[in-house]
Amino acid sequence: VSEVIVAVDLGAVTNTAAAKHFATLDADLKNALMTRLVDRIGPQGLKIEIDISEVELSNFYQEAANTADTKLVGQVNVSHLTDNTDFASYELAVGVNDVTPLASAETTQTTPAQSTEKYYDAMIGAFADSVVARLGQ
């Protein structure tokens, strides 16, 4: 991988919980990808471009009440700098049900802010994991 570019559509933020993280979403996703790809970085590698088109975050209470729609949706384009036949383009949507459960029935949630942060981190991680998994296909 030679380059990772992440862009976030200004209209992608659909609620205030998501807006809190909007300013750093592109950097957070890029960092998550680079961390997972550290052993695959090189000057003549793939270029990964991601355009996030939808962001919605919730917290444990919203999920427990079944009133949340936590998701991260984006267009992923992968191209090779020197081989025009080596490319992929797809829309990736990661929802809260795609990530490992963040809390069990026995868990005590102390603040909504903490749970929102956990959901945000889980969504970024799941999105990055999905992109990396598809690179090997």
PDB file of C-alpha atoms in Angstrom:
ATOM      1  CA  VAL A   1       0.000   0.000   0.000  1.00  0.00           C
ATOM      2  CA  SER A   2       1.488   3.305  -1.048  1.00  0.00           C
ATOM      3  CA  GLU A   3      -1.279   5.739  -0.118  1.00  0.00           C
ATOM      4  CA  VAL A   4      -4.477   5.940   1.926  1.00  0.00           C
ATOM      5  CA  ILE A   5      -6.905   8.808   1.399  1.00  0.00           C
ATOM      6  CA  VAL A   6     -10.070   9.220   3.470  1.00  0.00           C
ATOM      7  CA  ALA A   7     -12.663  11.907   2.753  1.00  0.00           C
ATOM      8  CA  VAL A   8     -15.877  12.551   4.653  1.00  0.00           C
ATOM      9  CA  ASP A   9     -18.933  14.077   2.985  1.00  0.00           C
ATOM     10  CA  LEU A  10     -20.138  17.077   5.006  1.00  0.00           C
ATOM     11  CA  GLY A  11     -23.699  15.811   4.707  1.00  0.00           C
ATOM     12  CA  ALA A  12     -22.744  12.408   6.116  1.00  0.00           C
ATOM     13  CA  VAL A  13     -23.225  13.359   9.746  1.00  0.00           C
ATOM     14  CA  THR A  14     -26.782  12.528  10.743  1.00  0.00           C
ATOM     15  CA  ASN A  15     -26.806  13.185  14.483  1.00  0.00           C
ATOM     16  CA  THR A  16     -25.029  15.122  17.222  1.00  0.00           C
ATOM     17  CA  ALA A  17     -23.185  12.080  18.593  1.00  0.00           C
ATOM     18  CA  ALA A  18     -21.637  11.572  15.183  1.00  0.00           C
ATOM     19  CA  ALA A  19     -20.874  15.287  14.825  1.00  0.00           C
ATOM     20  CA  LYS A  20     -18.606  15.163  17.888  1.00  0.00           C
ATOM     21  CA  HIS A  21     -16.279  12.788  16.049  1.00  0.00           C
ATOM     22  CA  PHE A  22     -16.751  14.218  12.568  1.00  0.00           C
ATOM     23  CA  ALA A  23     -13.688  16.453  12.747  1.00  0.00           C
ATOM     24  CA  THR A  24     -11.357  13.485  13.258  1.00  0.00           C
ATOM     25  CA  LEU A  25     -13.184  10.688  11.419  1.00  0.00           C
ATOM     26  CA  ASP A  26     -10.959  10.855   8.333  1.00  0.00           C
ATOM     27  CA  ALA A  27      -7.747  10.805  10.381  1.00  0.00           C
ATOM     28  CA  ASP A  28      -9.049   8.100  12.723  1.00  0.00           C
ATOM     29  CA  LEU A  29     -10.006   5.794   9.849  1.00  0.00           C
ATOM     30  CA  LYS A  30      -6.739   6.439   8.016  1.00  0.00           C
ATOM     31  CA  ASN A  31      -4.761   5.668  11.194  1.00  0.00           C
ATOM     32  CA  ALA A  32      -6.756   2.472  11.766  1.00  0.00           C
ATOM     33  CA  LEU A  33      -5.991   1.342   8.219  1.00  0.00           C
ATOM     34  CA  MET A  34      -2.299   2.221   8.378  1.00  0.00           C
ATOM     35  CA  THR A  35      -1.939   0.378  11.690  1.00  0.00           C
ATOM     36  CA  ARG A  36      -3.401  -2.746  10.111  1.00  0.00           C
ATOM     37  CA  LEU A  37      -1.289  -2.375   6.951  1.00  0.00           C
ATOM     38  CA  VAL A  38       2.065  -1.389   8.474  1.00  0.00           C
ATOM     39  CA  ASP A  39       3.795  -4.504   7.118  1.00  0.00           C
ATOM     40  CA  ARG A  40       2.357  -3.934   3.621  1.00  0.00           C
ATOM     41  CA  ILE A  41       3.429  -0.321   2.997  1.00  0.00           C
ATOM     42  CA  GLY A  42       5.637   0.430  -0.003  1.00  0.00           C
ATOM     43  CA  PRO A  43       6.183   3.122  -2.636  1.00  0.00           C
ATOM     44  CA  GLN A  44       4.757   1.097  -5.550  1.00  0.00           C
ATOM     45  CA  GLY A  45       1.775  -0.414  -3.763  1.00  0.00           C
ATOM     46  CA  LEU A  46      -1.955   0.050  -3.815  1.00  0.00           C
ATOM     47  CA  LYS A  47      -3.746   3.356  -3.416  1.00  0.00           C
ATOM     48  CA  ILE A  48      -6.815   3.165  -1.172  1.00  0.00           C
ATOM     49  CA  GLU A  49      -9.373   5.968  -1.436  1.00  0.00           C
ATOM     50  CA  ILE A  50     -12.402   6.044   0.843  1.00  0.00           C
ATOM     51  CA  ASP A  51     -15.271   8.515   0.642  1.00  0.00           C
ATOM     52  CA  ILE A  52     -17.494   8.259   3.713  1.00  0.00           C
ATOM     53  CA  SER A  53     -21.075   9.086   2.771  1.00  0.00           C
ATOM     54  CA  GLU A  54     -23.014   8.263   5.937  1.00  0.00           C
ATOM     55  CA  VAL A  55     -22.204   8.319   9.647  1.00  0.00           C
ATOM     56  CA  GLU A  56     -24.556   7.637  12.527  1.00  0.00           C
ATOM     57  CA  LEU A  57     -23.544   6.816  16.083  1.00  0.00           C
ATOM     58  CA  SER A  58     -25.501   5.694  19.096  1.00  0.00           C
ATOM     59  CA  ASN A  59     -24.784   4.596  22.629  1.00  0.00           C
ATOM     60  CA  PHE A  60     -25.544   1.565  24.768  1.00  0.00           C
ATOM     61  CA  TYR A  61     -28.880   2.971  25.945  1.00  0.00           C
ATOM     62  CA  GLN A  62     -30.132   3.567  22.405  1.00  0.00           C
ATOM     63  CA  GLU A  63     -29.021   0.102  21.343  1.00  0.00           C
ATOM     64  CA  ALA A  64     -30.690  -1.480  24.389  1.00  0.00           C
ATOM     65  CA  ALA A  65     -33.922   0.362  23.593  1.00  0.00           C
ATOM     66  CA  ASN A  66     -33.614  -0.720  19.952  1.00  0.00           C
ATOM     67  CA  THR A  67     -33.861   2.921  18.815  1.00  0.00           C
ATOM     68  CA  ALA A  68     -30.408   3.297  17.274  1.00  0.00           C
ATOM     69  CA  ASP A  69     -29.058   2.948  13.786  1.00  0.00           C
ATOM     70  CA  THR A  70     -25.288   2.995  14.225  1.00  0.00           C
ATOM     71  CA  LYS A  71     -23.561   2.754  10.864  1.00  0.00           C
ATOM     72  CA  LEU A  72     -20.651   3.880   8.749  1.00  0.00           C
ATOM     73  CA  VAL A  73     -21.029   3.797   4.957  1.00  0.00           C
ATOM     74  CA  GLY A  74     -18.453   4.674   2.326  1.00  0.00           C
ATOM     75  CA  GLN A  75     -17.257   4.126  -1.215  1.00  0.00           C
ATOM     76  CA  VAL A  76     -13.918   2.300  -1.319  1.00  0.00           C
ATOM     77  CA  ASN A  77     -11.698   2.512  -4.400  1.00  0.00           C
ATOM     78  CA  VAL A  78      -8.474   0.531  -4.578  1.00  0.00           C
ATOM     79  CA  SER A  79      -6.053   0.995  -7.459  1.00  0.00           C
ATOM     80  CA  HIS A  80      -2.462   0.073  -8.222  1.00  0.00           C
ATOM     81  CA  LEU A  81      -0.079   2.857  -9.212  1.00  0.00           C
ATOM     82  CA  THR A  82       1.597   0.867 -11.990  1.00  0.00           C
ATOM     83  CA  ASP A  83      -0.996  -1.785 -12.951  1.00  0.00           C
ATOM     84  CA  ASN A  84      -4.290  -0.398 -14.286  1.00  0.00           C
ATOM     85  CA  THR A  85      -5.843  -3.876 -14.302  1.00  0.00           C
ATOM     86  CA  ASP A  86      -5.434  -4.210 -10.521  1.00  0.00           C
ATOM     87  CA  PHE A  87      -8.368  -2.280  -9.062  1.00  0.00           C
ATOM     88  CA  ALA A  88     -11.520  -2.664  -6.996  1.00  0.00           C
ATOM     89  CA  SER A  89     -14.445  -0.402  -6.244  1.00  0.00           C
ATOM     90  CA  TYR A  90     -17.242  -1.133  -3.795  1.00  0.00           C
ATOM     91  CA  GLU A  91     -19.556   0.421  -1.233  1.00  0.00           C
ATOM     92  CA  LEU A  92     -18.865  -0.747   2.295  1.00  0.00           C
ATOM     93  CA  ALA A  93     -21.471  -0.455   5.027  1.00  0.00           C
ATOM     94  CA  VAL A  94     -20.657  -1.444   8.589  1.00  0.00           C
ATOM     95  CA  GLY A  95     -23.484  -1.516  11.117  1.00  0.00           C
ATOM     96  CA  VAL A  96     -23.498  -2.007  14.848  1.00  0.00           C
ATOM     97  CA  ASN A  97     -24.603  -5.619  14.400  1.00  0.00           C
ATOM     98  CA  ASP A  98     -21.423  -6.278  12.389  1.00  0.00           C
ATOM     99  CA  VAL A  99     -19.190  -5.567  15.373  1.00  0.00           C
ATOM    100  CA  THR A 100     -18.603  -7.677  18.459  1.00  0.00           C
ATOM    101  CA  PRO A 101     -21.168  -6.956  21.175  1.00  0.00           C
ATOM    102  CA  LEU A 102     -19.836  -4.122  23.282  1.00  0.00           C
ATOM    103  CA  ALA A 103     -21.789  -4.863  26.426  1.00  0.00           C
ATOM    104  CA  SER A 104     -23.568  -7.821  27.946  1.00  0.00           C
ATOM    105  CA  ALA A 105     -26.639  -7.887  30.150  1.00  0.00           C
ATOM    106  CA  GLU A 106     -24.381  -7.954  33.210  1.00  0.00           C
ATOM    107  CA  THR A 107     -22.439  -4.849  32.172  1.00  0.00           C
ATOM    108  CA  THR A 108     -23.088  -1.587  33.968  1.00  0.00           C
ATOM    109  CA  GLN A 109     -22.833   1.382  31.640  1.00  0.00           C
ATOM    110  CA  THR A 110     -21.742   4.481  33.520  1.00  0.00           C
ATOM    111  CA  THR A 111     -22.201   7.293  31.010  1.00  0.00           C
ATOM    112  CA  PRO A 112     -23.654   7.668  27.524  1.00  0.00           C
ATOM    113  CA  ALA A 113     -20.504   9.524  26.435  1.00  0.00           C
ATOM    114  CA  GLN A 114     -18.320   6.518  27.231  1.00  0.00           C
ATOM    115  CA  SER A 115     -20.563   4.162  25.306  1.00  0.00           C
ATOM    116  CA  THR A 116     -20.699   6.467  22.284  1.00  0.00           C
ATOM    117  CA  GLU A 117     -16.893   6.527  22.226  1.00  0.00           C
ATOM    118  CA  LYS A 118     -16.831   2.719  22.321  1.00  0.00           C
ATOM    119  CA  TYR A 119     -19.292   2.500  19.440  1.00  0.00           C
ATOM    120  CA  TYR A 120     -17.256   5.019  17.448  1.00  0.00           C
ATOM    121  CA  ASP A 121     -14.026   3.069  17.987  1.00  0.00           C
ATOM    122  CA  ALA A 122     -15.750  -0.218  17.141  1.00  0.00           C
ATOM    123  CA  MET A 123     -17.204   1.169  13.911  1.00  0.00           C
ATOM    124  CA  ILE A 124     -13.846   2.602  12.800  1.00  0.00           C
ATOM    125  CA  GLY A 125     -12.135  -0.697  13.607  1.00  0.00           C
ATOM    126  CA  ALA A 126     -14.754  -2.809  11.827  1.00  0.00           C
ATOM    127  CA  PHE A 127     -14.622  -0.599   8.728  1.00  0.00           C
ATOM    128  CA  ALA A 128     -10.811  -0.771   8.602  1.00  0.00           C
ATOM    129  CA  ASP A 129     -10.852  -4.544   9.172  1.00  0.00           C
ATOM    130  CA  SER A 130     -13.305  -5.003   6.296  1.00  0.00           C
ATOM    131  CA  VAL A 131     -11.197  -2.942   3.890  1.00  0.00           C
ATOM    132  CA  VAL A 132      -8.031  -4.854   4.806  1.00  0.00           C
ATOM    133  CA  ALA A 133      -9.803  -8.218   4.493  1.00  0.00           C
ATOM    134  CA  ARG A 134     -10.913  -7.366   0.947  1.00  0.00           C
ATOM    135  CA  LEU A 135      -7.382  -6.418  -0.118  1.00  0.00           C
ATOM    136  CA  GLY A 136      -6.422 -10.085  -0.061  1.00  0.00           C
ATOM    137  CA  GLN A 137      -9.260 -11.112  -2.377  1.00  0.00           C
TER     138      GLN A 137
END
